Coordinates of C-alpha atoms in Angstrom, one line a residue:
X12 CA -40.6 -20.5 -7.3
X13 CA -40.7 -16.5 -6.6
X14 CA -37.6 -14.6 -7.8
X15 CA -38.4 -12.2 -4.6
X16 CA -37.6 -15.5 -2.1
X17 CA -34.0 -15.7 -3.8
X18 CA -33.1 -12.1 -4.5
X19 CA -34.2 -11.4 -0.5
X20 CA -32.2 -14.5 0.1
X21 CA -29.0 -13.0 -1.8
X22 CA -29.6 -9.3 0.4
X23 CA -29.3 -11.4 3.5
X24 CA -26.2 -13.1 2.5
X25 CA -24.8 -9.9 1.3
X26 CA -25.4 -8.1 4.8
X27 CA -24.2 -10.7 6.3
X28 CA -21.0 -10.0 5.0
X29 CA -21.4 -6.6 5.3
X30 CA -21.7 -7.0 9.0
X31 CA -18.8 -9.6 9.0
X32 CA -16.5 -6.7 7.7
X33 CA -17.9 -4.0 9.8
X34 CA -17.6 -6.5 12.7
X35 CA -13.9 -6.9 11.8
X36 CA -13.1 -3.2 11.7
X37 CA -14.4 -2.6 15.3
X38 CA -12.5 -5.3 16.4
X39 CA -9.0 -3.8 15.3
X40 CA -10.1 -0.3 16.3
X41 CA -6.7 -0.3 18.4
X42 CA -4.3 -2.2 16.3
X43 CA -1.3 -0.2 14.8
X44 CA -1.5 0.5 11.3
X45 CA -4.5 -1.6 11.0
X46 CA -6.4 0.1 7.4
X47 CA -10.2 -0.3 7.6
X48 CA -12.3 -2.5 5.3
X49 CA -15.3 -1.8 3.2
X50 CA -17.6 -4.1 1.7
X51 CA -18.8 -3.2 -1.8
X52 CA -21.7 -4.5 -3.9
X53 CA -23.2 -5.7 -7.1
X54 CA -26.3 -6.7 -8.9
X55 CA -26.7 -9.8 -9.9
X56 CA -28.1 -10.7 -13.7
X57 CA -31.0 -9.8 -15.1
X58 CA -33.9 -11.6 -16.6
X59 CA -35.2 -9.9 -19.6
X60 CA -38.9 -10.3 -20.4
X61 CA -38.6 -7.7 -23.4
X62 CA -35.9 -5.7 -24.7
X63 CA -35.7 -2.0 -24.8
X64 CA -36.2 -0.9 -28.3
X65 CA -38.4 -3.9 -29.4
X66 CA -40.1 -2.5 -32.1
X67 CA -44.2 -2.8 -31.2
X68 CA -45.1 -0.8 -34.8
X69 CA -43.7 0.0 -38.1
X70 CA -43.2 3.6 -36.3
X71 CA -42.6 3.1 -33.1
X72 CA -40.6 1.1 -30.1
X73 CA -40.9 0.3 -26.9
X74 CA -38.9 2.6 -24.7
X75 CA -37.4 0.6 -21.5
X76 CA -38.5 -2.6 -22.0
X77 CA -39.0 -5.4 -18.7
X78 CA -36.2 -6.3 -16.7
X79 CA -35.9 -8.1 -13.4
X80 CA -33.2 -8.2 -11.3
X81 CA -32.3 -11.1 -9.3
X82 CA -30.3 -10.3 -6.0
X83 CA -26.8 -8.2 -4.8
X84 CA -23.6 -10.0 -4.1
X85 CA -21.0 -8.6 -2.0
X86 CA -18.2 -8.1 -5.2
X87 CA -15.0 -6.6 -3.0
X88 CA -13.9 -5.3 0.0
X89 CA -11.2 -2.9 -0.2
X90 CA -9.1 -1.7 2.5
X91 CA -8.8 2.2 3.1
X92 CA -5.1 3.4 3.0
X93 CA -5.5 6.6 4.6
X94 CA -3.3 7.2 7.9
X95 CA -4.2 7.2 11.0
X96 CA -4.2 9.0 14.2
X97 CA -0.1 9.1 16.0
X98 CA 0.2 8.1 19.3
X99 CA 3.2 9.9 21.1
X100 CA 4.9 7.2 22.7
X101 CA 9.0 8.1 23.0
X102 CA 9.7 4.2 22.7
X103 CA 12.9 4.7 20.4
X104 CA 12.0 1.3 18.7
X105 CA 8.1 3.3 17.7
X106 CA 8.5 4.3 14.3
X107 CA 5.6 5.8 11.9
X108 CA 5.1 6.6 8.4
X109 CA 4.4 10.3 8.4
X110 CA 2.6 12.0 5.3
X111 CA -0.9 12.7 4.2
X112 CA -0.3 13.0 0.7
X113 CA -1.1 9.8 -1.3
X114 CA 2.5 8.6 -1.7
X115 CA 2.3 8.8 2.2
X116 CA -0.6 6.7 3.1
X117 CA 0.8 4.5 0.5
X118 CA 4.0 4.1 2.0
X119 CA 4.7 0.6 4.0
X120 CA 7.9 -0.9 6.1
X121 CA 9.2 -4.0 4.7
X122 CA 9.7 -7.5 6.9
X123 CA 10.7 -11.3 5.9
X124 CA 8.9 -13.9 6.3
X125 CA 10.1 -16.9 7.3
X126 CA 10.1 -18.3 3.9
X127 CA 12.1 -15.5 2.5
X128 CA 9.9 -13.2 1.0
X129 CA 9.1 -10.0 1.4
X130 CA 5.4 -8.4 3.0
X131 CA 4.9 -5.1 4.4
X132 CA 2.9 -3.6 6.9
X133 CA 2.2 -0.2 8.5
X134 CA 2.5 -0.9 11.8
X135 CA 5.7 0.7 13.0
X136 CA 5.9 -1.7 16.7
X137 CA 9.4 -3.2 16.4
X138 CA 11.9 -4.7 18.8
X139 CA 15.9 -6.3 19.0
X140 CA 16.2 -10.1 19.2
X141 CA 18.8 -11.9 20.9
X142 CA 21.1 -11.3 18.1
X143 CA 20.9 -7.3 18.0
X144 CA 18.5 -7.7 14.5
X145 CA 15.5 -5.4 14.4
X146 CA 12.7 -7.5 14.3
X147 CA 8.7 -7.0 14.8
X148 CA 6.5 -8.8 17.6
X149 CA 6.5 -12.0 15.7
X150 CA 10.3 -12.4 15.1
X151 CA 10.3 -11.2 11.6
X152 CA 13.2 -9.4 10.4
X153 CA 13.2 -5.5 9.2
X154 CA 13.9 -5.6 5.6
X155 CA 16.9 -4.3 5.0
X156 CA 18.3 -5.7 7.9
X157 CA 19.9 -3.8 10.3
X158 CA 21.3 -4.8 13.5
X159 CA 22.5 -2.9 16.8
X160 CA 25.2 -3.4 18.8
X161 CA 24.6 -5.0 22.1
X162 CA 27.2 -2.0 23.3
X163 CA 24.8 0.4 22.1
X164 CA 23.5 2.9 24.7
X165 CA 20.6 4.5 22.6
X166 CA 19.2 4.3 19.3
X167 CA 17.9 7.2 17.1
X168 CA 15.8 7.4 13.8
X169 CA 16.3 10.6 11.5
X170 CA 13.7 11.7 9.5
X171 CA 15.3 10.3 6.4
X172 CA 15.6 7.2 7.6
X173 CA 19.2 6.5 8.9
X174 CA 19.7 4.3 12.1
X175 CA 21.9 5.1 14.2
X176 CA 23.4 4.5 17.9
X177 CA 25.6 5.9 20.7
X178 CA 28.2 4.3 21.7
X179 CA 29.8 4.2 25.0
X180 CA 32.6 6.4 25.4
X181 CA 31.6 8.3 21.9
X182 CA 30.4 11.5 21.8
X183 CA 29.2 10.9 17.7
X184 CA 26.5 9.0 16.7
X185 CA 27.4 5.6 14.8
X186 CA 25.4 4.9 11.7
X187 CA 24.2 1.2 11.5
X188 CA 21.5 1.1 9.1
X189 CA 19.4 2.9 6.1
X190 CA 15.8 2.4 6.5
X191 CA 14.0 1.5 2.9
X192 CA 10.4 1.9 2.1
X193 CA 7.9 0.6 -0.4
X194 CA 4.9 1.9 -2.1
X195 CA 2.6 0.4 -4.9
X196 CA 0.4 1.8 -8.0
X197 CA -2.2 0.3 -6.5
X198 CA -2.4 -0.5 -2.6
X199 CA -6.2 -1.6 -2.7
X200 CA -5.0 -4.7 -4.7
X201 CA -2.7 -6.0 -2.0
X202 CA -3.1 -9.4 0.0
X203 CA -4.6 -8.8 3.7
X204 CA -2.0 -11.5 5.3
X205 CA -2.9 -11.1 8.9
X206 CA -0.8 -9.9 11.3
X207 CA -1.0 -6.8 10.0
X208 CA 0.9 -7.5 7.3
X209 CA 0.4 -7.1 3.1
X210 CA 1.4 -9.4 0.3
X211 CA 2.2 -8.0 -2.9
X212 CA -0.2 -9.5 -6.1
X213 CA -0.3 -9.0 -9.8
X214 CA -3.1 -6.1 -9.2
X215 CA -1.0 -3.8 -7.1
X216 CA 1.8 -4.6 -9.1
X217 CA 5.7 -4.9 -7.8
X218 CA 6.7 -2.6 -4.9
X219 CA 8.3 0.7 -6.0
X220 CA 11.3 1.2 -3.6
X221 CA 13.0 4.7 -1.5
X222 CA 14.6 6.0 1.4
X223 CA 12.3 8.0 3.4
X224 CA 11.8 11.6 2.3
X225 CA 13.3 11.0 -1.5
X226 CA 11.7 9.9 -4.7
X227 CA 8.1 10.9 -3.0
X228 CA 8.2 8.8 0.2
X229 CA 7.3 10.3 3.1
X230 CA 9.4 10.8 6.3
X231 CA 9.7 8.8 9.2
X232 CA 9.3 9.5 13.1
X233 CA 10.9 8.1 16.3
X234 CA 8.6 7.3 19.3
X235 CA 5.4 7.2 17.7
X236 CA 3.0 4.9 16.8
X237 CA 0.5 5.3 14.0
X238 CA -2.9 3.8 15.1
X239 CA -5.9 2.0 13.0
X240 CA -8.0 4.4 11.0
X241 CA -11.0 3.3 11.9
X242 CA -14.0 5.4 12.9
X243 CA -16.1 3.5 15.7
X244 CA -18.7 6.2 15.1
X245 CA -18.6 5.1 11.0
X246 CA -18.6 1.7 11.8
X247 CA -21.7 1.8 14.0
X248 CA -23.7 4.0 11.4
X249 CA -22.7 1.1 9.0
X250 CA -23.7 -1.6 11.6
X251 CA -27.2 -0.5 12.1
X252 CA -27.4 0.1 8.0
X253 CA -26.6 -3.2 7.5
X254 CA -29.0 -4.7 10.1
X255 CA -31.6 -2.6 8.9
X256 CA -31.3 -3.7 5.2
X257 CA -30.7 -7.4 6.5
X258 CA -34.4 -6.8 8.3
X259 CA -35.5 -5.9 5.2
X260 CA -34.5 -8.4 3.3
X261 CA -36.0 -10.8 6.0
X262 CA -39.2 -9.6 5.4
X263 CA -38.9 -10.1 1.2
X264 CA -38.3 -13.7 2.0
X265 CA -41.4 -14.2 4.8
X266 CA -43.7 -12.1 2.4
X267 CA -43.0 -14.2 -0.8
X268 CA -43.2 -17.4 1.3
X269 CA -46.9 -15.5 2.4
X270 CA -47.7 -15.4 -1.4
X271 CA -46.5 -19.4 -1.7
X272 CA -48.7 -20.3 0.6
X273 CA -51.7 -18.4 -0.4
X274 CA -51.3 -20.3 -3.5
X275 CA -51.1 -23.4 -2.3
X276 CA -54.1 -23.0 -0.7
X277 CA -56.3 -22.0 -3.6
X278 CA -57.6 -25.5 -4.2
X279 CA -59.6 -25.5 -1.0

């Protein structure tokens, strides 16, 4: 059987995935914190029909040799840690990680799960549960926990990352709670959970913990969101790329099936 049919056969697997993670990008271009996903390729292994530097005469050697490759393989997909665009919206339970350095885009508010342990996620979106607790959309706790009075009248976030709340009949504010961040050596190696949340793993190592604006963490802001960094105009460049080279492919496989049947039909 032709090489060609299974290497073209490998390119269209390969782009399928492609558009698979191109396909998810666009469809969280408007989730909060949501990082963007690339997919990243590799050749496959190589059949060697003479090895570079066979010697051909006492004096001499051949150069490069023949080698044929046989396919791609779609090897990772990394997320993209860099922040997003803020959206302004003066919610007081809003809250973003704000800094463009790389301790900043690496930077990640910590929730737990319902088994007890720990994920993180960008997405800032959080609300009060029956109990006062600071929770996200799905119930999950802010880790450390910090709960508000039901009494409370409002509820402000300083830059450093102290809760606090007025109370009635109080002119001060009341502290209730210190906001704790966490960052890792390396964020690409993190678990996509879903939900717009990260697991930790062996490969981005254990989570290196601060209050905002100490030790290299960024700030935080009140009453804003940070968005997904995704760039529909990127992603669409990179759809039509991969159903261009997907095409491609397509034909490799019809022309070396062309070839099979040519020689199948050199008895007649």
């Amino acid at each position: 059987m032709l090489r060609s049919l299974w290497s073209s056969a490998s390119g269209m697997i390969a782009q399928q995935t492609h558009l698979d993670v191109v396909s998810h990008n666009l469809a969280n271009v408007n989730t909060q914190g949501y990082k963007k996903r690339r997919a990243d390729f590799e050749d496959l292994l190589y059949q060697i029909g003479r090895e570079p530097g066979t010697p051909v005469e006492p004096n001499s050697m051949v150069p490069t040799g023949v080698q044929v490759g046989l396919g791609t393989r779609v090897v990772a997909t990394p997320s993209f840690m860099t922040q997003g665009n803020f959206q302004i919206t003066e919610n007081p339970l809003d809250w973003a990680i704000a800094g463009k350095t790389m301790a900043g885009e690496n930077a990640y508010f910590q929730v737990t799960q319902t088994d007890g342990t720990i994920a993180y996620t960008r997405s800032g979106v959080w609300d009060v549960d029956a109990d006062g607790q600071i929770v996200n959309h799905d119930g999950l706790l802010l880790e450390p926990a910090i709960v508000i009075p039901r009494e409370a009248t409002s509820i402000q976030l300083s830059r450093n990352g102290i809760v606090s709340v007025k109370m009635p009949g109080q002119t001060e504010l009341q502290e209730v709670g210190q906001l704790e961040l966490a960052r890792f050596v390396n964020p690409a190696g993190l678990r996509a959970e879903g939900d717009r949340l990260f697991l930790e793993t062996e490969a981005s190592g254990p989570p290196i913990l601060a209050q905002p604006g100490t030790d290299g963490m960024p700030e935080v802001r009140q009453g804003v969101l940070e968005m997904s960094n995704v760039q529909v105009v990127e992603e669409m460049v990179e759809m039509i790329v991969a159903q261009r080279a997907y095409e491609a492919n397509s034909k490799g496989v019809q022309t070396a099936d062309d070839l099979l049947r040519i020689a199948n039909g050199l008895k007649r």
